[in-house]
CSV table of C-alpha atoms in Angstrom, one decimal:
chain,number,residue,atom,x,y,z
O,1,MET,CA,132.1,22.0,26.8
O,2,ALA,CA,134.5,25.0,26.4
O,3,LEU,CA,134.1,24.8,22.6
O,4,PHE,CA,130.4,24.9,22.7
O,5,ASN,CA,130.6,27.8,25.3
O,6,LEU,CA,132.7,29.8,23.0
O,7,ALA,CA,130.5,29.0,19.9
O,8,GLY,CA,127.4,29.9,21.8
O,9,GLY,CA,128.9,33.2,23.0
O,10,THR,CA,130.1,34.1,19.5
O,11,LEU,CA,126.7,33.3,18.0
O,12,GLY,CA,124.8,35.1,20.7
O,13,ALA,CA,126.9,38.2,20.3
O,14,HIS,CA,126.6,38.3,16.5
O,15,THR,CA,122.8,37.6,16.7
O,16,ALA,CA,122.4,40.4,19.3
O,17,LEU,CA,124.3,42.8,17.1
O,18,LYS,CA,122.3,42.0,14.0
O,19,GLN,CA,118.9,41.8,15.5
O,20,GLY,CA,119.1,44.6,18.0
O,21,SER,CA,117.9,45.2,21.6
O,22,GLY,CA,114.3,44.3,20.9
O,23,PHE,CA,115.3,40.8,20.0
O,24,VAL,CA,117.5,40.5,23.0
O,25,ARG,CA,114.7,41.7,25.2
O,26,ILE,CA,112.3,39.1,23.8
O,27,VAL,CA,114.8,36.3,24.2
O,28,LEU,CA,115.7,37.3,27.8
O,29,LEU,CA,112.0,37.5,28.8
O,30,THR,CA,111.3,34.2,27.2
O,31,VAL,CA,114.2,32.4,29.0
O,32,VAL,CA,113.2,34.0,32.4
O,33,PHE,CA,109.6,33.0,31.9
O,34,ALA,CA,110.6,29.4,30.9
O,35,LEU,CA,113.0,29.1,34.0
O,36,ASP,CA,110.3,30.5,36.3
O,37,LEU,CA,107.7,28.0,34.9
O,38,ALA,CA,110.1,25.1,35.2
O,39,TYR,CA,110.9,26.1,38.8
O,40,GLU,CA,107.2,26.3,39.7
O,41,GLN,CA,106.5,22.9,38.0
O,42,TRP,CA,109.4,20.8,39.3
O,43,ILE,CA,111.1,22.4,42.3
O,44,ALA,CA,108.5,24.3,44.3
């Protein structure tokens, strides 16, 4: 699990530096929306 955590962090950092803040904002909003939708569907 630590290996995949390290790989994901490295890949995420490189992608964020290459794509810029606009890409990071879109990904963040997509993840937050998906988590909110999942919460509303299965937990609430």
